[in-house]
Amino acid sequence: MQIIDRQKVNEQINGLKDKYGNDRSALLPILQDLQDIYGYLPNVVMQEVAHSLGIHPVEVEGVASFYSFFQTKEKQGKYVIRLCRTISCDLAGKANVARQLENELGIKFGETTKDGMFTLKYTNCLGMCDRGPAVLVNDRLFAKVDAEKASQIIADCRRDFLKSDFPKVVPSDVKKSGPILKHGLESGDALKAALKMSRSEIIAIIRESGLKGRGGAGFPTAIKWQLAGAAKGDNKYVICNADEGEPGTFKDRMLLYEHIDTVLDGMTIGAYTIGAKKGFIYLRAEYLYMKKYLEETLEKRRANNLLGDNILGKKGFSFDLQIRMGAGAYICGEETALIESLEGFRGEPRNRPPFPVDTGFQGNPTIINNVETFIDAALIVVKGAEWFNEHGTEKSKGMKIFSISGDCANPGIYELPFGITVAQLLKEVGGENAKAVQIGGASGHCIAQKDFHRTIAYEDIGSGGSIIVFGPDTDMLQVAKNFLEFFVEESCGQCTPCRDGNPKLLEGLEMLEEGRCSVTYLNELKKLGETIQIASKCGLGQSSPNAFLSIVDNFKSEILGRVPEAD
Amino acid sequence: MAKILIVDDDVDFVSAVKIVLTSNGFDVIVANSSQEGMAKFDELQPDLVLLDVMMDQPDDGFVMAQNLKKKSKTTPILMLTSIGQVAGMDFDKDSEMVPVDDFEQKPIMPNILLEKINKLLGK
């Protein structure tokens, strides 16, 4: 048993408070660093953190138990192996890798080996959907893992000689670039152009471009910036939502590596426009390997006066930002849950109104935009609104970066115009044989062949960029089950329709799997799904039954009347 | 007789304010959207604009105020909004993002509205 010296813990906490701050918003980073030291979060450590920050220990435990990357009950192994279980990795053969990992270690998922070397866990989406199955060992990422490679990873860990697949950066497979990805700008170019303009001119040009948020919801960026700019407050914030957790999405991983300066230009332009002095990049825990690179980039920008005081000589314009890590909660991609998480709380969405543009981080006016939105905004400021809306449709302007995975010849990242039909997209990626396509990730819709003429645009089928192709042999019941398992796991538990409704839908799918679900009961489940859509509090809950409902509608004959497999 | 342009999509509010203003000797022009408001501003050159914030879009009033100030820096704008009650938002005038001459929350008492208008018109 580990003996923990309270005095030492307090010294460590004081050091971390100097680094992250004295208030509650420092809670998550402090817990993350302490978990690195102790291998988990023992009660005594959580108690001392609580006393030190002036909050109740139950609050700290509540936060720690909410996030899947925190371990409170027992010490984790030296190597924590996380296997991605979301749909793209599932289609790529996750089950064999899982079986082999269990065989090698003699434990089940969720357990730790007796020698304290290994903990085996499932995780949701590692952002490697085009090269699954993916495995994360501590902060090292492995792609295209098969059973043999799984065994090799374990052997390397045992010898303490684990070589990463990607020692420096995780490469991205960009299959098609367009005007956005081939922007040709250098670090600071967009910011220089912006600082020659007035704040209202920047908003006017973004408004003219018709830019809508690229995270999926499609809220007009100019309105968000205008409202935050007009809101009263001396402490405004800019937050980049880099919590790319939607299954099937991995474009932000590429954008953060290859276009980080444009992202940061966009954030700094946002700060100038709304009058913010501070900002955050909220980076998902699964992308921890990227943090060092991002921090180095921030340092370079500080050295080049692209961050800090009087940026590029503009008197009175100061802005700096920090990287804050998520802790493994899909819900924190929802903007108000993200703010709660940044403030040191459980990632539970807030009621709206009030909106973050007025009452965001610590009650201050805040803009939260997706990684891609900041890039687009920066490019629009330099290249103009007309350049941007040369592509796209009336209501969905511009090009969009898509993450394509699943059963197609050329998975990867594609820059394509909004308004493209599903059939055109499938031709582009070599997925003409598809029997269905999931557009918008787990929270999106499953489109069958009869609807392949439909367009990907906010006015038809909206998408944050996740496209998962299902080939002719895919069992659609298993797809629906995978998505619902995801939502049951990721529901924050705050509201009843989502917390209790989704397990009921999942139970229905298990009945279908066993061939004991009547059409009458299935229709009841559909009604339940529709109730979850209208009665849930946040976007996660409201969209959680989408895949279930569209698969039941489109593939009813495939999922009914199953004969259970004999053991 | 001073001409006042009311730009607001709330027809009940507009009719109530219109009665108050006409009975106090003002000429009233009504527009129910920012587009209509801009067109009537150009055509009829009002002496003062009473402007709502949330119309077709939640920030229409702010955008219109910015555009009006580009056309005429001297025409006073009195922004009247219930955005604080509806959306819990807290705004105030600001030289660039909310370039209005006065900012008031709805509902507003008629005598206070008249007082504000007369003050802005320099009466």
XYZ file of C-alpha atoms in Angstrom:
690
model
C 0.000 0.000 0.000
C 1.180 3.428 -0.904
C 1.966 5.706 2.065
C 1.161 9.299 1.267
C 2.691 12.156 3.184
C 0.131 14.944 3.559
C 2.764 17.591 3.959
C 4.409 16.573 0.721
C 1.051 16.573 -1.055
C 0.466 20.115 0.170
C 3.845 21.248 -1.077
C 3.013 19.780 -4.460
C -0.402 21.447 -4.480
C 1.120 24.811 -3.611
C 3.557 24.455 -6.486
C 0.702 23.615 -8.836
C -1.360 26.552 -7.581
C 1.514 28.849 -8.477
C 1.415 27.378 -11.965
C -2.333 27.166 -12.587
C -3.892 29.689 -10.220
C -5.584 29.850 -6.856
C -9.185 29.575 -7.886
C -11.398 26.655 -8.725
C -10.602 26.840 -12.443
C -7.214 25.370 -11.532
C -8.842 22.188 -10.206
C -8.624 20.013 -13.323
C -4.992 20.766 -14.205
C -3.984 20.288 -10.550
C -5.726 16.911 -10.415
C -4.185 15.906 -13.754
C -0.667 16.647 -12.516
C -1.268 14.898 -9.181
C -2.583 11.831 -10.977
C 0.637 11.751 -12.993
C 2.580 11.735 -9.718
C 0.528 9.155 -7.787
C -0.834 7.006 -10.608
C -4.361 7.793 -9.422
C -6.165 10.203 -7.133
C -6.146 8.766 -3.612
C -8.713 10.172 -1.157
C -6.081 11.989 0.865
C -4.868 13.812 -2.246
C -8.397 14.879 -3.206
C -9.030 16.042 0.375
C -5.910 18.163 0.436
C -6.733 19.699 -2.941
C -10.218 20.517 -1.647
C -8.859 22.202 1.492
C -6.304 24.080 -0.477
C -8.847 25.484 -2.961
C -11.460 26.101 -0.270
C -14.047 23.686 -1.625
C -15.706 20.616 -0.150
C -13.891 17.281 -0.703
C -17.122 15.811 -2.106
C -16.981 18.432 -4.843
C -13.491 17.309 -5.801
C -14.493 13.661 -5.828
C -17.573 14.576 -7.871
C -15.372 16.203 -10.473
C -12.760 13.446 -10.482
C -15.356 10.706 -10.866
C -17.048 12.526 -13.758
C -14.119 12.401 -16.163
C -12.980 9.100 -17.599
C -9.285 10.031 -17.535
C -9.305 10.403 -13.754
C -8.857 7.289 -11.651
C -10.034 7.512 -8.049
C -10.497 3.972 -6.780
C -7.219 2.210 -7.299
C -3.787 2.877 -8.656
C -3.567 2.537 -12.394
C -0.901 0.457 -14.038
C 2.388 1.945 -15.142
C 1.056 1.581 -18.663
C -2.569 2.550 -19.188
C -3.682 0.992 -22.446
C -6.746 2.577 -23.983
C -8.329 0.898 -26.971
C -10.709 2.964 -29.063
C -14.110 1.321 -29.238
C -15.996 3.747 -31.446
C -17.472 2.774 -34.747
C -14.596 3.367 -37.208
C -12.141 1.367 -35.090
C -14.870 -1.203 -34.535
C -15.283 -1.655 -38.289
C -11.506 -1.925 -38.667
C -11.221 -4.943 -36.354
C -11.159 -3.647 -32.796
C -12.643 -6.881 -31.426
C -9.565 -8.952 -32.352
C -7.228 -6.407 -30.819
C -9.304 -6.352 -27.639
C -9.260 -10.152 -27.366
C -5.513 -10.276 -27.924
C -4.811 -7.577 -25.323
C -6.847 -9.562 -22.805
C -5.018 -12.752 -23.770
C -1.610 -11.155 -23.371
C -2.366 -9.591 -20.000
C -4.735 -12.129 -18.465
C -7.134 -9.391 -17.397
C -10.398 -7.985 -18.668
C -11.041 -4.421 -19.748
C -11.362 -2.145 -16.741
C -8.824 -4.151 -14.724
C -5.196 -3.688 -13.694
C -2.625 -6.465 -13.671
C -1.531 -7.657 -10.236
C 2.045 -6.543 -10.825
C 0.781 -2.979 -11.348
C 2.218 -2.786 -14.838
C -0.885 -2.564 -17.021
C -4.388 -1.130 -16.896
C -6.663 -2.040 -19.764
C -9.442 0.352 -20.709
C -11.794 1.129 -23.514
C -11.983 4.716 -24.618
C -14.170 6.669 -26.977
C -12.663 7.980 -30.207
C -8.947 8.717 -30.269
C -9.294 10.763 -33.442
C -7.542 8.166 -35.612
C -10.667 6.972 -37.411
C -8.991 6.769 -40.828
C -6.283 4.466 -39.502
C -7.945 2.343 -36.845
C -7.949 0.395 -34.681
C -6.158 2.923 -32.519
C -4.527 2.354 -29.147
C -3.242 4.954 -26.714
C -0.581 3.819 -24.246
C -0.252 6.628 -21.688
C 0.282 9.517 -24.117
C 1.681 7.474 -26.994
C -0.527 6.718 -29.919
C -0.579 3.608 -32.099
C -2.542 3.258 -35.326
C -3.651 0.366 -37.502
C -3.130 -2.009 -34.613
C -3.866 -5.654 -35.292
C -3.655 -8.590 -32.902
C 0.025 -9.166 -33.657
C 0.930 -5.533 -33.155
C -1.061 -5.489 -29.903
C 1.074 -8.321 -28.637
C 4.243 -6.465 -29.680
C 3.126 -3.316 -27.838
C 2.696 -5.330 -24.642
C 6.097 -6.962 -25.086
C 7.751 -3.550 -25.609
C 6.069 -2.194 -22.479
C 7.318 -5.174 -20.468
C 10.855 -4.374 -21.578
C 10.203 -0.701 -20.807
C 11.143 0.016 -24.361
C 7.969 1.246 -25.943
C 8.600 2.901 -29.270
C 5.898 5.255 -30.424
C 4.384 4.923 -33.875
C 4.672 8.660 -34.123
C 7.740 9.921 -32.247
C 7.335 13.548 -33.313
C 3.979 14.315 -34.862
C 0.977 12.236 -35.762
C 0.803 12.579 -39.541
C -2.493 13.300 -41.193
C -3.682 11.874 -44.416
C -4.905 14.912 -46.321
C -6.384 13.519 -49.508
C -7.775 16.689 -50.987
C -6.836 20.284 -50.284
C -8.613 23.384 -51.495
C -8.499 27.126 -50.875
C -8.639 26.744 -47.098
C -5.853 24.211 -46.633
C -3.725 25.808 -49.383
C -4.069 29.283 -47.892
C -0.369 30.080 -48.252
C -0.284 32.476 -45.293
C 2.605 32.825 -42.873
C 2.286 33.139 -39.123
C 0.799 36.523 -38.223
C -0.246 37.535 -41.765
C -3.956 37.433 -40.983
C -3.462 39.205 -37.669
C -1.505 42.028 -39.328
C -4.330 42.520 -41.821
C -6.916 42.498 -39.029
C -5.131 45.088 -36.911
C -5.383 47.560 -39.785
C -9.166 47.215 -39.628
C -11.678 48.436 -37.060
C -13.492 45.903 -34.890
C -16.798 46.527 -36.629
C -15.140 46.157 -40.045
C -13.898 42.708 -39.072
C -17.382 41.680 -38.015
C -18.837 43.152 -41.193
C -16.519 41.131 -43.416
C -17.216 37.918 -41.505
C -20.920 38.632 -41.712
C -20.665 39.187 -45.453
C -18.803 35.892 -45.854
C -21.711 34.028 -44.249
C -19.318 31.982 -42.091
C -21.138 29.580 -39.791
C -19.527 27.649 -36.947
C -17.678 24.587 -38.209
C -18.235 22.482 -35.087
C -21.597 21.268 -36.357
C -24.264 23.552 -34.921
C -23.725 26.169 -37.632
C -24.332 29.329 -35.610
C -23.284 32.454 -37.560
C -19.834 33.490 -36.351
C -20.401 37.211 -36.958
C -23.439 37.260 -34.637
C -21.511 35.483 -31.900
C -18.611 37.918 -32.161
C -20.892 40.951 -32.433
C -22.871 40.012 -29.311
C -19.721 39.303 -27.305
C -18.166 42.524 -28.598
C -21.223 44.510 -27.560
C -21.549 42.841 -24.145
C -20.463 44.797 -21.084
C -17.381 43.461 -19.323
C -13.707 44.145 -18.742
C -12.676 40.496 -18.706
C -13.715 38.856 -21.944
C -12.449 35.498 -23.130
C -11.766 33.663 -26.380
C -11.925 29.881 -26.262
C -10.931 27.466 -28.974
C -12.976 24.287 -28.768
C -10.399 21.628 -29.581
C -12.339 18.905 -27.785
C -12.786 16.985 -31.013
C -14.682 14.033 -29.600
C -17.339 13.302 -32.201
C -16.708 9.755 -33.417
C -15.339 9.858 -36.932
C -13.814 13.335 -36.631
C -10.073 13.860 -36.850
C -9.681 17.015 -38.948
C -8.941 19.253 -35.948
C -5.987 17.053 -35.034
C -4.514 17.861 -38.445
C -5.482 21.547 -38.311
C -3.891 21.940 -34.874
C -0.626 20.503 -36.136
C -0.384 21.907 -39.614
C -2.249 25.198 -39.346
C -1.819 26.148 -35.715
C -0.548 29.627 -36.546
C -3.683 30.362 -38.533
C -5.818 29.027 -35.675
C -3.967 31.321 -33.269
C -4.241 34.251 -35.688
C -7.990 33.612 -35.752
C -8.204 33.495 -31.962
C -6.179 36.685 -31.621
C -8.355 38.416 -34.223
C -11.375 37.260 -32.214
C -9.835 38.727 -29.076
C -9.157 42.052 -30.802
C -12.700 42.130 -32.158
C -14.561 41.430 -28.939
C -12.042 43.122 -26.636
C -10.682 40.013 -24.860
C -7.363 39.831 -23.080
C -7.273 36.145 -22.235
C -8.054 32.890 -23.948
C -7.859 29.128 -23.746
C -7.408 26.240 -26.088
C -9.462 23.419 -24.575
C -7.633 20.384 -25.904
C -9.095 16.941 -25.484
C -7.212 14.603 -23.145
C -6.705 12.112 -25.960
C -4.520 14.710 -27.754
C -2.117 15.172 -24.830
C 0.779 14.261 -27.138
C 0.107 17.509 -28.981
C 0.359 19.799 -25.957
C 4.136 20.278 -26.040
C 4.085 21.280 -29.687
C 1.277 23.751 -29.084
C 3.062 25.280 -26.106
C 6.232 25.708 -28.153
C 4.185 27.496 -30.809
C 2.715 29.815 -28.180
C 6.231 30.627 -26.957
C 7.349 31.472 -30.489
C 4.383 33.745 -30.929
C 5.150 35.499 -27.644
C 8.727 36.009 -28.826
C 7.436 37.467 -32.106
C 4.990 39.804 -30.339
C 2.010 37.937 -31.821
C 0.868 37.292 -28.261
C 1.431 39.358 -25.134
C 1.230 43.118 -24.624
C 0.782 45.693 -27.381
C 0.606 42.979 -30.033
C 2.391 43.944 -33.270
C 2.773 47.443 -31.902
C -0.967 47.985 -31.491
C -1.131 50.076 -28.348
C -3.440 48.742 -25.699
C -4.099 45.434 -27.427
C -2.940 42.626 -25.169
C -3.892 39.001 -25.433
C -2.441 35.732 -24.209
C -3.744 32.229 -23.868
C -3.261 28.955 -22.097
C -3.784 25.373 -23.108
C -6.168 23.506 -20.828
C -6.564 19.764 -21.130
C -9.897 18.005 -21.082
C -10.148 14.813 -19.088
C -12.040 12.423 -21.329
C -15.630 13.596 -21.555
C -17.373 13.902 -24.929
C -19.964 16.229 -23.440
C -17.293 18.902 -22.931
C -17.465 19.617 -26.658
C -20.786 21.291 -25.841
C -19.817 24.894 -25.209
C -21.431 25.433 -21.826
C -20.163 22.063 -20.554
C -16.717 23.077 -21.788
C -16.938 26.277 -19.754
C -18.030 24.324 -16.676
C -15.028 22.061 -17.157
C -12.659 25.013 -17.550
C -14.062 26.466 -14.346
C -13.244 23.255 -12.502
C -16.674 21.639 -12.401
C -18.229 18.493 -13.806
C -18.817 18.977 -17.524
C -22.555 19.408 -17.243
C -24.231 21.724 -19.756
C -25.867 24.896 -18.481
C -29.321 26.180 -19.221
C -29.389 28.774 -21.964
C -30.042 31.704 -21.776
C -27.861 33.256 -20.577
C -25.489 32.560 -23.437
C -21.698 32.432 -23.269
C -21.415 35.585 -25.409
C -22.638 37.410 -22.343
C -22.200 35.008 -19.428
C -19.401 32.637 -20.331
C -16.191 31.752 -18.509
C -16.576 32.845 -14.875
C -19.614 34.877 -15.869
C -17.754 36.973 -18.423
C -18.528 37.522 -22.123
C -16.883 34.682 -24.034
C -16.692 33.428 -27.597
C -16.176 29.733 -28.163
C -15.419 28.586 -31.676
C -14.237 25.431 -33.312
C -10.617 25.113 -34.519
C -11.710 25.266 -38.162
C -13.922 28.323 -37.589
C -10.960 30.327 -36.284
C -8.967 29.352 -39.377
C -11.786 30.385 -41.695
C -12.259 33.697 -39.867
C -8.544 34.488 -40.139
C -8.509 33.684 -43.864
C -11.660 35.718 -44.545
C -10.076 38.778 -42.947
C -7.127 38.553 -45.373
C -8.749 37.203 -48.515
C -12.196 38.733 -48.264
C -15.765 37.562 -48.055
C -16.109 37.017 -51.796
C -13.157 34.648 -51.842
C -14.830 32.605 -49.124
C -18.295 32.393 -50.574
C -17.212 31.485 -54.065
C -17.999 27.982 -52.821
C -20.914 26.488 -50.961
C -24.640 27.111 -51.019
C -26.889 30.037 -50.211
C -27.156 29.094 -46.547
C -23.899 27.181 -46.131
C -21.069 29.235 -47.521
C -17.545 28.141 -48.133
C -15.465 24.998 -48.105
C -15.602 22.456 -45.296
C -12.948 20.113 -43.995
C -14.299 16.563 -43.747
C -12.927 13.554 -41.891
C -13.760 10.438 -43.905
C -13.458 6.964 -42.432
C -15.032 3.530 -42.674
C -15.479 1.280 -45.701
C -14.011 3.321 -48.518
C -10.893 3.065 -50.648
C -9.389 6.401 -49.610
C -10.190 7.439 -46.050
C -8.614 10.663 -44.847
C -9.161 14.396 -44.734
C -10.900 16.152 -47.604
C -11.643 19.791 -48.259
C -14.938 19.880 -50.153
C -17.592 22.523 -50.761
C -20.799 22.635 -48.775
C -23.640 21.510 -50.993
C -21.881 18.401 -52.265
C -24.239 15.430 -52.534
C -23.603 12.245 -50.578
C -23.174 10.367 -53.889
C -20.530 12.850 -55.120
C -18.701 12.572 -51.844
C -18.720 8.771 -51.980
C -17.291 8.880 -55.501
C -14.553 11.193 -54.305
C -13.501 8.851 -51.500
C -13.983 5.541 -53.323
C -17.023 4.463 -51.374
C -19.541 3.957 -54.192
C -20.524 0.542 -52.827
C -21.713 1.981 -49.541
C -25.037 0.847 -48.209
C -25.215 3.723 -45.732
C -23.300 6.788 -44.618
C -23.229 8.311 -41.160
C -23.073 12.070 -41.523
C -22.172 14.160 -38.491
C -20.749 11.431 -36.273
C -22.632 9.594 -33.545
C -24.969 12.550 -33.093
C -25.649 12.783 -36.836
C -27.892 10.879 -39.198
C -27.479 7.562 -40.950
C -28.316 8.037 -44.606
C -29.342 5.064 -46.749
C -28.808 4.677 -50.515
C -32.222 6.121 -51.364
C -31.058 9.450 -49.922
C -27.596 9.639 -51.466
C -28.839 12.487 -53.690
C -29.174 14.715 -50.633
C -26.668 17.484 -49.963
C -24.323 18.078 -47.084
C -25.220 21.594 -45.988
C -26.912 23.178 -42.988
C -30.172 23.453 -44.941
C -30.225 19.709 -45.681
C -27.888 17.413 -43.736
C -25.619 19.429 -41.466
C -22.244 18.124 -40.382
C -19.299 19.101 -38.264
C -17.180 17.100 -40.695
C -17.503 13.480 -39.636
C -18.407 11.078 -42.451
C -18.383 7.331 -41.780
C -18.982 5.030 -44.730
C -20.669 1.656 -44.181
C -19.983 -1.015 -46.796
C -22.490 -3.587 -48.071
C -21.546 -6.159 -45.415
C -21.970 -3.870 -42.415
C -24.453 -5.041 -39.814
C -26.475 -1.884 -39.213
C -27.822 -3.187 -35.927
C -24.259 -3.339 -34.609
C -23.692 0.196 -35.853
C -26.749 1.463 -33.979
C -25.634 -0.462 -30.910
C -22.148 1.010 -31.033
C -23.542 4.544 -31.199
C -25.949 3.970 -28.345
C -23.273 2.399 -26.163
C -21.314 5.564 -26.831
C -24.154 7.809 -25.661
C -24.970 5.694 -22.624
C -21.322 6.032 -21.620
C -21.025 9.721 -22.431
C -24.355 11.056 -21.110
C -23.529 13.461 -18.281
C -26.499 12.100 -16.329
C -27.966 15.490 -15.592
C -31.350 15.149 -17.313
C -33.661 12.149 -17.251
C -34.538 11.727 -20.951
C -30.919 11.286 -21.960
C -29.686 9.464 -18.847
C -32.521 6.937 -18.631
C -33.845 6.983 -22.187
C -30.684 5.921 -23.984
C -30.105 2.756 -21.891
C -33.700 1.812 -22.738
C -33.004 2.248 -26.455
C -29.832 0.192 -26.085
C -31.769 -2.518 -24.299
C -34.193 -2.519 -27.242
C -31.293 -3.040 -29.654
C -30.101 -5.971 -27.554
C -33.605 -7.441 -27.804
C -33.466 -6.984 -31.573
C -30.094 -8.700 -31.603
C -31.614 -11.647 -29.797
C -34.609 -11.640 -32.123
C -37.163 -10.910 -29.425
C -38.425 -7.427 -30.197
C -41.906 -6.891 -31.619
C -42.664 -4.106 -34.068
C -45.081 -2.669 -31.507
C -42.287 -2.396 -28.951
C -39.917 -0.995 -31.577
C -42.482 1.703 -32.340
C -42.655 2.508 -28.619
C -38.875 2.864 -28.618
C -39.093 5.212 -31.590
C -41.531 7.370 -29.639
C -39.122 7.306 -26.712
C -36.329 8.390 -29.077
C -38.429 11.313 -30.283
C -39.139 12.286 -26.683
C -35.412 12.237 -25.901
C -34.880 14.549 -28.882
C -37.321 17.150 -27.647
C -36.991 16.800 -23.878
C -33.235 16.623 -23.328
C -31.427 19.619 -21.968
C -28.469 19.889 -24.311
C -27.370 19.104 -27.832
C -25.881 15.744 -26.825
C -29.154 14.459 -25.425
C -31.232 15.967 -28.191
C -29.130 14.320 -30.879
C -28.394 11.042 -29.089
C -31.290 9.056 -30.627
C -30.651 10.356 -34.202
C -28.604 7.365 -35.313
C -31.016 4.907 -33.664
C -34.054 6.479 -35.301
C -32.520 6.769 -38.763
C -31.187 3.200 -38.698
C -34.513 1.807 -37.493
C -36.313 3.735 -40.250
C -33.917 2.875 -43.037
C -33.001 -0.709 -42.185
C -36.053 -2.112 -40.462
C -36.148 -5.329 -42.469
C -32.458 -5.925 -41.738
C -32.760 -5.578 -37.982
C -36.066 -7.364 -37.342
C -36.610 -11.100 -36.983
C -33.059 -12.039 -36.128
C -32.260 -15.595 -35.177
C -29.892 -15.594 -32.207
C -26.520 -17.150 -32.883
C -26.112 -20.566 -31.280
C -23.369 -20.691 -28.631
C -42.152 68.711 -36.225
C -39.405 66.163 -35.531
C -39.514 62.894 -37.466
C -38.848 59.726 -35.500
C -38.108 56.377 -37.109
C -39.070 53.361 -34.980
C -37.323 50.147 -36.047
C -38.795 47.241 -34.116
C -40.391 43.908 -35.013
C -42.702 43.954 -31.986
C -45.938 45.360 -33.427
C -47.572 45.860 -30.020
C -44.643 47.873 -28.748
C -44.580 49.900 -31.955
C -48.275 50.763 -31.789
C -48.020 51.791 -28.122
C -44.974 53.982 -28.727
C -46.557 55.459 -31.840
C -49.565 56.668 -29.832
C -47.329 58.258 -27.212
C -45.151 59.999 -29.792
C -47.880 61.245 -32.147
C -49.899 62.601 -29.241
C -46.818 64.577 -28.255
C -46.437 66.133 -31.666
C -43.889 63.890 -33.323
C -44.043 62.537 -36.860
C -43.627 58.778 -36.658
C -42.232 56.419 -39.293
C -42.350 52.690 -38.631
C -40.122 49.873 -39.922
C -40.402 46.254 -38.773
C -36.960 45.077 -39.817
C -33.489 46.521 -40.117
C -33.606 46.319 -43.932
C -36.864 48.265 -44.028
C -35.434 50.648 -41.453
C -32.356 51.427 -43.553
C -34.515 52.034 -46.626
C -36.836 54.406 -44.727
C -33.874 56.171 -43.150
C -32.439 56.913 -46.602
C -35.778 57.958 -48.012
C -37.265 60.013 -45.183
C -34.184 61.296 -43.303
C -35.589 61.094 -39.754
C -34.333 63.317 -36.928
C -33.995 60.422 -34.467
C -34.072 56.618 -34.581
C -35.634 54.382 -31.930
C -33.946 51.040 -32.486
C -34.601 47.529 -31.226
C -31.792 44.929 -30.974
C -33.197 41.458 -31.619
C -35.207 41.320 -34.827
C -34.647 38.767 -37.633
C -31.198 38.129 -36.175
C -30.235 38.548 -32.523
C -27.770 41.328 -33.341
C -29.699 43.241 -36.051
C -29.949 46.407 -33.978
C -26.204 46.579 -33.318
C -25.404 46.083 -37.000
C -27.966 48.680 -38.043
C -26.605 51.184 -35.531
C -23.106 50.706 -36.987
C -24.434 51.195 -40.519
C -26.490 54.255 -39.544
C -23.466 55.924 -37.986
C -21.554 55.372 -41.211
C -24.315 57.266 -43.069
C -24.979 59.979 -40.534
C -22.922 60.633 -37.469
C -25.315 63.282 -36.244
C -28.691 61.517 -36.250
C -29.202 60.353 -32.666
C -30.061 56.705 -31.990
C -31.941 55.618 -28.891
C -31.629 51.870 -28.472
C -34.576 50.243 -26.751
C -34.363 46.548 -26.042
C -35.636 43.772 -23.855
C -32.582 41.642 -24.674
C -31.609 41.733 -21.002
C -34.904 40.102 -19.997
C -35.177 37.741 -22.950
C -31.614 36.517 -23.186
C -30.133 37.597 -19.872
C -27.607 39.712 -21.723
C -26.100 42.875 -20.437
C -25.196 45.503 -23.031
C -24.507 49.173 -23.063
C -23.539 51.809 -25.563
C -19.988 51.623 -26.803
C -18.390 53.859 -29.385
C -17.739 51.129 -31.919
C -19.735 47.969 -31.295
C -22.910 49.665 -30.012
C -22.605 53.199 -31.415
C -25.836 54.592 -30.037
C -26.515 57.814 -28.174
C -28.576 56.262 -25.441
C -29.489 52.748 -24.351
C -32.609 51.828 -22.427
C -34.219 48.585 -21.356
C -37.832 47.834 -22.250
C -40.348 48.293 -20.786
C -39.942 52.051 -20.502
C -42.368 54.554 -19.003
C -43.761 57.043 -21.580
C -42.563 60.113 -19.682
C -39.012 58.744 -19.490
C -39.067 57.888 -23.190
C -40.215 61.417 -24.061
C -37.617 62.925 -21.766
C -34.856 60.886 -23.452
C -36.079 61.790 -26.944
C -36.303 65.486 -26.164
C -32.854 65.427 -24.648
C -31.370 63.726 -27.701
C -33.116 66.180 -30.003
C -31.627 69.024 -27.981
C -34.968 70.319 -26.836
